XYZ file of C-alpha atoms in Angstrom:
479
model
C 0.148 0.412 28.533
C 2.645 0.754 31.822
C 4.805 3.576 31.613
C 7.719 1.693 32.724
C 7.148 -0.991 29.348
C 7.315 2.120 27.497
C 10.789 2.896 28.350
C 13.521 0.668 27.205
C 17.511 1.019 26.485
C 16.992 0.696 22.908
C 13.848 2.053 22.082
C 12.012 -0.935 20.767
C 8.744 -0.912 22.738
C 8.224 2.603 21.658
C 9.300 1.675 17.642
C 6.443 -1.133 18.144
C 3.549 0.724 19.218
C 0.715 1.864 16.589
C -0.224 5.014 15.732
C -3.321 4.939 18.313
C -1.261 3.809 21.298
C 1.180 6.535 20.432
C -1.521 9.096 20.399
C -3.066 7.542 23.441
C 0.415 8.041 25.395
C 0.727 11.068 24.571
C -2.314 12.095 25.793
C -1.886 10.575 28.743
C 2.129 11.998 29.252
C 3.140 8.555 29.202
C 6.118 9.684 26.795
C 6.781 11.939 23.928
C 6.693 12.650 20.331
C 10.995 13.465 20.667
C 10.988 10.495 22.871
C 9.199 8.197 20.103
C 11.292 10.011 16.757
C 14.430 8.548 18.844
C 13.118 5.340 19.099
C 12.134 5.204 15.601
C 15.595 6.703 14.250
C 17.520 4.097 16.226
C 15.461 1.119 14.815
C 15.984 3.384 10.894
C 19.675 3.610 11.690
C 19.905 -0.145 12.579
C 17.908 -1.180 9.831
C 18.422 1.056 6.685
C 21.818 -0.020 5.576
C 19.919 -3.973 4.795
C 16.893 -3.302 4.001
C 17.094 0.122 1.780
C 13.736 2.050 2.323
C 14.347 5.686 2.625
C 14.771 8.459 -0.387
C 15.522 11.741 1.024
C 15.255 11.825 4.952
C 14.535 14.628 7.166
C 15.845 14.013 10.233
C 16.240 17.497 11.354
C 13.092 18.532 10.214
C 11.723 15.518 11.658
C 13.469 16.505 15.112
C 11.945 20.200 14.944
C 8.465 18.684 14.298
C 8.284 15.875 17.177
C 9.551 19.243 19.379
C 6.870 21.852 18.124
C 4.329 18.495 18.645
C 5.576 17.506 22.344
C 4.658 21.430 22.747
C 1.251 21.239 21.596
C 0.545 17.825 23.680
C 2.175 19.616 26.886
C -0.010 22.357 26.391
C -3.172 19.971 25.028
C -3.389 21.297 22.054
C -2.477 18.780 19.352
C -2.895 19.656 15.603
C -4.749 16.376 14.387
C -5.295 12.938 14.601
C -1.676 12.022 14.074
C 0.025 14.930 15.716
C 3.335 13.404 16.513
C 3.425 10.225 14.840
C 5.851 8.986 12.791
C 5.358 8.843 9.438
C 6.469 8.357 5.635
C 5.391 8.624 2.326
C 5.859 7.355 -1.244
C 8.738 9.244 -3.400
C 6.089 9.995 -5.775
C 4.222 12.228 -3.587
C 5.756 15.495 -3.911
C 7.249 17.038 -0.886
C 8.275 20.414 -1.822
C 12.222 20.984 -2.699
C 12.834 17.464 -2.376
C 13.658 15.836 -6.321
C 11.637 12.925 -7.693
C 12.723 10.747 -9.876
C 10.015 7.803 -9.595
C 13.023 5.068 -8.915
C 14.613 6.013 -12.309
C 18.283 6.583 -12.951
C 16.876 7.354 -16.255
C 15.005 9.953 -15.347
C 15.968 13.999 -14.487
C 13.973 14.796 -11.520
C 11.443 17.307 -11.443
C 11.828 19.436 -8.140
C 8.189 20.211 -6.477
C 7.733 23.566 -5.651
C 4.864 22.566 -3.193
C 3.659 19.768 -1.292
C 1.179 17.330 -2.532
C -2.369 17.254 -0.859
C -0.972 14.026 0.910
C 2.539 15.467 2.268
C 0.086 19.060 3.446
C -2.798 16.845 5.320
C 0.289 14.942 7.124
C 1.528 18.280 8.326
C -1.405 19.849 8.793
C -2.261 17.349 11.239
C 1.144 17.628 13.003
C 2.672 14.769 11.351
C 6.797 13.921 12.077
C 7.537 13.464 8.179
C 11.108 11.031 8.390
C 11.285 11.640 4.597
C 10.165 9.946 1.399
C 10.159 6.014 0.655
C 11.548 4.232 -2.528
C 10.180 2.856 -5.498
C 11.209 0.693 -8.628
C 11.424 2.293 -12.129
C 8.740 4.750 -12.955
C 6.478 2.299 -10.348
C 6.164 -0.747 -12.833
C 7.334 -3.566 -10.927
C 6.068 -5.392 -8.275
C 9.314 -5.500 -6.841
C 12.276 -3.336 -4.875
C 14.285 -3.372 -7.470
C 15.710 -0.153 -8.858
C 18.146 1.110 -11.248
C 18.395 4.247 -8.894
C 18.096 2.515 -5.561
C 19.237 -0.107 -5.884
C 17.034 -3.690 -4.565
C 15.092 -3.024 -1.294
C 14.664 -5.979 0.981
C 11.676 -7.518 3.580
C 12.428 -6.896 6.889
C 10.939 -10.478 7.574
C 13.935 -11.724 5.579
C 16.891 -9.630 3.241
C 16.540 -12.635 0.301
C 12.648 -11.924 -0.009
C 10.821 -9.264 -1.982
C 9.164 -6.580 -0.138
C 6.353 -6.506 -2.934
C 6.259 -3.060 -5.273
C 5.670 -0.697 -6.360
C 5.490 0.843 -2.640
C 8.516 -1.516 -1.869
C 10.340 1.434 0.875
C 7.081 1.838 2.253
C 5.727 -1.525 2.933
C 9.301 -2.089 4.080
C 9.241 0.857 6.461
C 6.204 -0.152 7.610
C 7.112 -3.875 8.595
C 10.502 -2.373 10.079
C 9.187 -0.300 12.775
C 9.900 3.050 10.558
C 7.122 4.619 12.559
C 3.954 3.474 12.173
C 1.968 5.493 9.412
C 3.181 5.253 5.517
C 1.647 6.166 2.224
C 1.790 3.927 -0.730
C 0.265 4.652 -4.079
C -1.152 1.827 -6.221
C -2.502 1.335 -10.463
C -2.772 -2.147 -10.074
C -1.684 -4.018 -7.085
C 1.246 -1.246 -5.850
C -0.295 -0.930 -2.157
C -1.680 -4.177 -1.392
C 1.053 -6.322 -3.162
C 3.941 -5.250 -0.611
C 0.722 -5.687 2.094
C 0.148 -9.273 1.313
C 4.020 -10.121 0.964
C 4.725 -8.363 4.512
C 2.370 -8.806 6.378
C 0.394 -5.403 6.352
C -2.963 -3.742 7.336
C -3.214 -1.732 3.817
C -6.344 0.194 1.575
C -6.530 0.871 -1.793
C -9.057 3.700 -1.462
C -12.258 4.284 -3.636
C -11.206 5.860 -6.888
C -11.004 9.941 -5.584
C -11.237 9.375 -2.179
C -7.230 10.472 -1.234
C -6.496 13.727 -3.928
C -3.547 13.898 -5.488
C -2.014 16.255 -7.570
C -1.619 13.887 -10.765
C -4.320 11.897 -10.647
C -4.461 9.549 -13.999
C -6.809 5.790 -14.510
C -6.218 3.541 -11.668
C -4.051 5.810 -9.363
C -4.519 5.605 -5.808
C -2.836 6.574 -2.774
C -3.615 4.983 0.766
C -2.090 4.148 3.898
C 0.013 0.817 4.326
C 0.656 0.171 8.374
C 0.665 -2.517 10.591
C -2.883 -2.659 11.984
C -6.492 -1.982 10.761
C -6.712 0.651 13.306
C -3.755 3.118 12.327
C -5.240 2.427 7.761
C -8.606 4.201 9.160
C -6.838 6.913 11.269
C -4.252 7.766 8.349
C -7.049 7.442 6.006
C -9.189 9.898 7.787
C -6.632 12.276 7.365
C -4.994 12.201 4.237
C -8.552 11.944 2.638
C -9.272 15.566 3.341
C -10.726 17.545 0.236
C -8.207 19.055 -2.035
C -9.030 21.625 -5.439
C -5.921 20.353 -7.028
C -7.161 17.106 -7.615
C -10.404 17.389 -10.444
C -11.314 14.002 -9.692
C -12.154 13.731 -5.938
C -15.030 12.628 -4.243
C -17.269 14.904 -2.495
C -16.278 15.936 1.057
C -17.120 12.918 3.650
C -17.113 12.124 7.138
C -16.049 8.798 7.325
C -15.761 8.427 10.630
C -12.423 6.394 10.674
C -11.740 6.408 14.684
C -10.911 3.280 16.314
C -14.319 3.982 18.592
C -16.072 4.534 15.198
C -14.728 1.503 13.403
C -16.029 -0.381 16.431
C -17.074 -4.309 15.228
C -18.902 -5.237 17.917
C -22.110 -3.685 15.741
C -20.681 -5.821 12.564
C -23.454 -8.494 12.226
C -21.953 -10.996 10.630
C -25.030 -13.515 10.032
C -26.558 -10.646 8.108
C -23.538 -10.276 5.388
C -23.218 -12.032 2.448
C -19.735 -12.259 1.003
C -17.686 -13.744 -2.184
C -15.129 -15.676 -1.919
C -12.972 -15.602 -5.221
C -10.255 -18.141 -5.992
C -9.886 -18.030 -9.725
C -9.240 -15.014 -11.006
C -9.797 -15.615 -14.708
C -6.381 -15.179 -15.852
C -2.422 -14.930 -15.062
C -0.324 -17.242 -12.746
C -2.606 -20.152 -11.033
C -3.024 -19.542 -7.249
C 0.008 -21.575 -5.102
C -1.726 -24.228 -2.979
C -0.635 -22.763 0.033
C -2.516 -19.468 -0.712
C -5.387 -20.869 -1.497
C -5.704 -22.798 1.861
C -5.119 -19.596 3.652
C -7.415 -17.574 2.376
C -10.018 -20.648 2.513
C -9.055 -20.608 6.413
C -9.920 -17.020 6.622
C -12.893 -17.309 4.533
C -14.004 -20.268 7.069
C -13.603 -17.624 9.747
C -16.155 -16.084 8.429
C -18.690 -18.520 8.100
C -18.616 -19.936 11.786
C -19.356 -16.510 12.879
C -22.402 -16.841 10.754
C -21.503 -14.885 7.324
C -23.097 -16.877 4.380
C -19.909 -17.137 2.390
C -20.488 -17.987 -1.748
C -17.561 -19.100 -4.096
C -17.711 -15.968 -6.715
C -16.748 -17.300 -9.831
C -13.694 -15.613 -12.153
C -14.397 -12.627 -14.551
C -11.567 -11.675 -15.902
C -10.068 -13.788 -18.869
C -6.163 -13.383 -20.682
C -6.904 -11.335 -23.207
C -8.441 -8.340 -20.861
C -5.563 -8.776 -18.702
C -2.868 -8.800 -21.538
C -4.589 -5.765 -22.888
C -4.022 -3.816 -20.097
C -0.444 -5.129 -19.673
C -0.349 -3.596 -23.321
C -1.829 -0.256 -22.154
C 0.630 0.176 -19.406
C 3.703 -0.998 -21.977
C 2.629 2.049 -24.306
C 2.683 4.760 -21.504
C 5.575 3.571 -20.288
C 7.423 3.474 -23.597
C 6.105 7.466 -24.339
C 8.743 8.304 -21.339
C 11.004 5.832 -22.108
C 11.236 7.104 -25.548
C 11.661 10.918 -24.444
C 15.034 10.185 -22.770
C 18.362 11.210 -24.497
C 20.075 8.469 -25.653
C 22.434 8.257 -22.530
C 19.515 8.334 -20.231
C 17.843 5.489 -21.333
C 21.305 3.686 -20.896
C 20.847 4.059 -17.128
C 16.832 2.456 -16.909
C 16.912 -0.692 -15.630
C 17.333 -3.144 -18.330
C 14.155 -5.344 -17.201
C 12.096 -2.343 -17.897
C 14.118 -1.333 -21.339
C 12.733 -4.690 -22.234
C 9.236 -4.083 -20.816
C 8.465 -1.117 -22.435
C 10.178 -2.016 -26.215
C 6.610 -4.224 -26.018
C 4.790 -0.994 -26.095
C 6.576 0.403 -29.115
C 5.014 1.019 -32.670
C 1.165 0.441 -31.185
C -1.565 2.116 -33.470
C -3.756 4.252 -32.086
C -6.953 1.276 -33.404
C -4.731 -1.143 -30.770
C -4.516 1.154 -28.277
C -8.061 1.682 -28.245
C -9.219 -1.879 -28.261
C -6.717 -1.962 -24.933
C -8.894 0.919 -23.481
C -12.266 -0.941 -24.290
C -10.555 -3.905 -22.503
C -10.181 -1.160 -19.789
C -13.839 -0.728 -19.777
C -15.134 -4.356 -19.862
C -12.893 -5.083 -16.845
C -14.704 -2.140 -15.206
C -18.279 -3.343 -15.983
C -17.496 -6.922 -14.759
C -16.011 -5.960 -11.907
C -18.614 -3.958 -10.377
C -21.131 -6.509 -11.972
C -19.646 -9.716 -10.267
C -19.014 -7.676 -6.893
C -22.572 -6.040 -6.259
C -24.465 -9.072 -4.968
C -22.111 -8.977 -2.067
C -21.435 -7.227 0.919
C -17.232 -7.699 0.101
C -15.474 -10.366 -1.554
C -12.616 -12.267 0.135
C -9.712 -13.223 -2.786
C -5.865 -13.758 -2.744
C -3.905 -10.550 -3.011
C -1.453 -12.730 -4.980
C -1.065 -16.184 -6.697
C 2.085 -16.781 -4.382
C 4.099 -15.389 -1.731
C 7.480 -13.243 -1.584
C 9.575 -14.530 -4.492
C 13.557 -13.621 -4.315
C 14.711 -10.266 -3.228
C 16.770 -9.322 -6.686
C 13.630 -10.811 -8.699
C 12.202 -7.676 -10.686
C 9.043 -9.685 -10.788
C 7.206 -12.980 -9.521
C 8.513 -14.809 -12.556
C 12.447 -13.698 -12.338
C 13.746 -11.674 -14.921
C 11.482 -13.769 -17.659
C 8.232 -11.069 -19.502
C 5.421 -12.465 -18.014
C 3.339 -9.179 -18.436
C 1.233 -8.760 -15.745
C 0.487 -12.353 -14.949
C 0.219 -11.903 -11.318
C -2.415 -9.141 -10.594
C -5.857 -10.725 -12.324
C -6.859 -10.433 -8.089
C -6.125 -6.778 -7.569
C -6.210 -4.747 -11.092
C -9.480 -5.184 -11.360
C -10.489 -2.669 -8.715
C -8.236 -0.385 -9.547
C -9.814 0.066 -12.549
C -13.642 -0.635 -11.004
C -12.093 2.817 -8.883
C -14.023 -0.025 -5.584
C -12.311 -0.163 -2.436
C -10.048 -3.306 -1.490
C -7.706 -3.856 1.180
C -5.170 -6.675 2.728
C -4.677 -8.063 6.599
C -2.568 -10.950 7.148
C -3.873 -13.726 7.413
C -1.086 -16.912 7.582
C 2.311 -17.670 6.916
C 3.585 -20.655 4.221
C 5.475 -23.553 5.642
C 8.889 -21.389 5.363
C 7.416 -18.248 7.269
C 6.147 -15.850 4.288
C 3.474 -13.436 5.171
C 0.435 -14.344 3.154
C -2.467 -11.726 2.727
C -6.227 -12.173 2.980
C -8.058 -9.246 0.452
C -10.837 -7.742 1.184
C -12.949 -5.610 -2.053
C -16.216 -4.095 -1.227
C -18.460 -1.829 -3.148
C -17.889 1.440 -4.863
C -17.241 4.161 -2.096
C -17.826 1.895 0.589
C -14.109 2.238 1.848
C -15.484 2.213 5.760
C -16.927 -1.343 5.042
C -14.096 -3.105 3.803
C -12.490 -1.341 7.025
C -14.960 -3.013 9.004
C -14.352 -6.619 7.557
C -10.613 -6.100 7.708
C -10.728 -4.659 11.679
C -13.275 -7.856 12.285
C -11.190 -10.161 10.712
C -7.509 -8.820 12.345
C -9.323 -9.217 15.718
C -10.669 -12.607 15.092
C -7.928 -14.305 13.423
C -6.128 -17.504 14.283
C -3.223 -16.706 16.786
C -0.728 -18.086 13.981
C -1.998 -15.618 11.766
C -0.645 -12.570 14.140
C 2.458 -11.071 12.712
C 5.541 -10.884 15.250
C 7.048 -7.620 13.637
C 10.443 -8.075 12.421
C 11.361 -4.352 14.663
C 14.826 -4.580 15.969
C 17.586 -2.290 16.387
């Protein structure tokens, strides 16, 4: 990129560019990490007041970091991958001193003594942390809305969702916030804010990012704007950690743009799914459906034998793990002193009274749900080299909307396309891949199988670079 484009009044240009450009400039001298962190903090200080992202910024440490890292890049000596580049990370990823209360009001926050293995790889790798992002109560809607925080908005537009439970982060990300965030996700929590703004996001392999509380489902991964800066942040946050008893074995995954390369990516030798039914919950909005049938036909004229992969989930798994999640839930809830649960937000008061006076012969049958979605999943996935699916049944409902269906229960209706490998522990991922007739994002997923988080990489980088034009999202980054 020209130096000169680099450098405007307001910062913009920088706040745009990806993690790899940044890197790239900096490599070059083209500009600096301090340089960058001002252009970000402008766009953050323009922006925050709407749209609501942030819990707990650093800005001073922030400033102290981009100067130790324009040291290191004068001298050329950079700490990582990411030394420099902005970036942000879920609430409920400890950073050490800094409370979390999981989007609660309910809730006394436990202060972290230490980092978690995400926050350390970050800074290990010379990282400018702007802080933590927001989330809705205890992570259980798919929304921004929060009895702590308050409703977080799309940067796209204030009156639509940003998707949860990584709502600050998938806003942050859209916004210009710097380009690298970290989301977590049980059920949809990563890619659900990816499909609703636009983003380049992974839910990892089961194990492949450790965490310090690892627990069925959980998953952290990056949500950014391109393919490109998910396999960078990936590559780093990925790094082996003891603390986390379930992690995968050690792996090179070679996650650089050079590695992730398509021009190897064969497509008349793939054979992929193509899943429009998923079984179970809300029915899929026309719209959706035709763009993920445009993507899919993407596919297929660059020779990928493409195979309609017919639903296996059903209502009654589904509900059962709506059930599951109710009775966890309600185990906090019901821990709370009596003026503490005042303060949760009343959606989820109602929520989790559905999880209340289970027996233990109930619960279980919701586990061996748990397992059947498992076995099907991985079943109905292996003939296939990935499966394209909705992320959703719709696009961004209303802002103040706890969930796609308003303030109504509807359980989990709206995740029968993304639970399912949460649960399987397989990779999946989201890219943009069209807008609906009023200008909301609509995502394109992308599953593959178990472990193979580099492949689905590879389908999402060839599919981001092969797009229709009207697919490209024109970030919403002003300041």
């Amino acid at each position: 990129m020209d130096q000169d484009a680099t450098r405007t009044a307001d910062g913009i240009v920088l706040a745009r560019l990806s993690a790899t450009e940044l890197v790239a400039g900096y490599a070059r001298g083209d500009f600096s990490p301090v340089e960058v962190l001002a252009a970000v903090h402008r766009v953050v200080d323009a922006r925050e007041p709407e749209l609501n992202a942030l819990w707990c910024p650093d800005p001073e440490g922030a400033r102290r970091a981009a100067l130790a890292s324009e040291e290191r890049w004068r001298a050329g000596r950079p700490l990582g991958p990411v030394d420099g580049v902005p970036a942000t990370v879920k609430e409920n990823l400890a950073r050490a001193g800094v409370p979390m209360p999981l989007g609660c009001a309910g809730v006394d926050p436990a202060v972290p003594e230490r980092n978690s293995p995400v926050v350390d790889r970050i800074l290990e790798s010379g990282g400018v942390l702007l802080g933590s992002t927001v989330m809705p109560d205890w992570g259980m809607l798919s929304s921004g809305v929060s009895s702590l925080h308050g409703t977080t908005r799309s940067p796209w537009d204030p009156r639509w969702t940003t998707g949860g439970s990584s709502s600050g982060a998938g806003a942050a990300a859209a916004a210009g916030y710097g380009p690298l965030h970290v989301g977590t996700d049980i059920g949809g929590s990563i890619r659900l804010p990816g499909t609703w703004l636009g983003l380049a996001t992974l839910k990892p392999s089961a194990g492949r990012v450790p965490l310090d509380t690892p627990f069925l489902g959980r998953c952290a991964g990056p949500m950014t704007r391109t393919v490109d800066d998910a396999a960078l942040l990936l590559g780093v946050i990925s790094a082996p950690d003891e603390r986390d008893w379930t992690s995968l074995p050690p792996e090179r995954l070679a996650l650089g743009p050079d590695d992730l390369d398509v021009t190897d990516l064969d497509l008349r030798k793939m054979r992929l799914g193509l899943q429009l039914d998923a079984g179970c919950g809300t029915p899929v909005t026309p719209e959706v459906v035709a763009v993920v049938e445009q993507a899919a036909a993407t596919f297929e004229r660059a020779g990928a034998v493409v195979e309609l992969l017919p639903a296996f989930m059903e209502e009654q798994l589904l509900a059962d793990l709506d059930l599951f999640w109710r009775v966890r839930s309600w185990v906090d809830y019901a821990a709370l002193p009596v003026e503490r649960k005042r303060r949760v937000l009343p959606f989820i008061v109602q929520w989790v009274h559905g999880g209340a006076d289970v027996s233990g012969a109930r619960l279980m049958e919701c586990y061996r749900s748990i397992m059947t979605i498992q076995q099907r999943t991985v079943a109905a996935t292996e003939p296939f080299d990935a499966v394209l699916s909705p992320v959703a049944p719709a696009a961004a409902f209303p802002a103040e909307w706890p969930m796609p269906f308003g303030h109504e229960d509807g359980g989990m209706a709206h995740i029968g396309f993304t639970a399912p490998y949460n649960l399987s522990g397989q990779p999946a991922g989201t890219v943009n891949a069209g807008f609906t007739s009023d200008g909301r994002p609509v995502g394109l997923q992308v599953a593959g199988r178990r472990f193979d988080d580099v492949g689905v990489l590879r389908v999402l980088r060839w599919y981001e670079r092969n797009r229709p034009p009207a697919s490209h999202p024109n970030w919403p980054i002003t300041a």
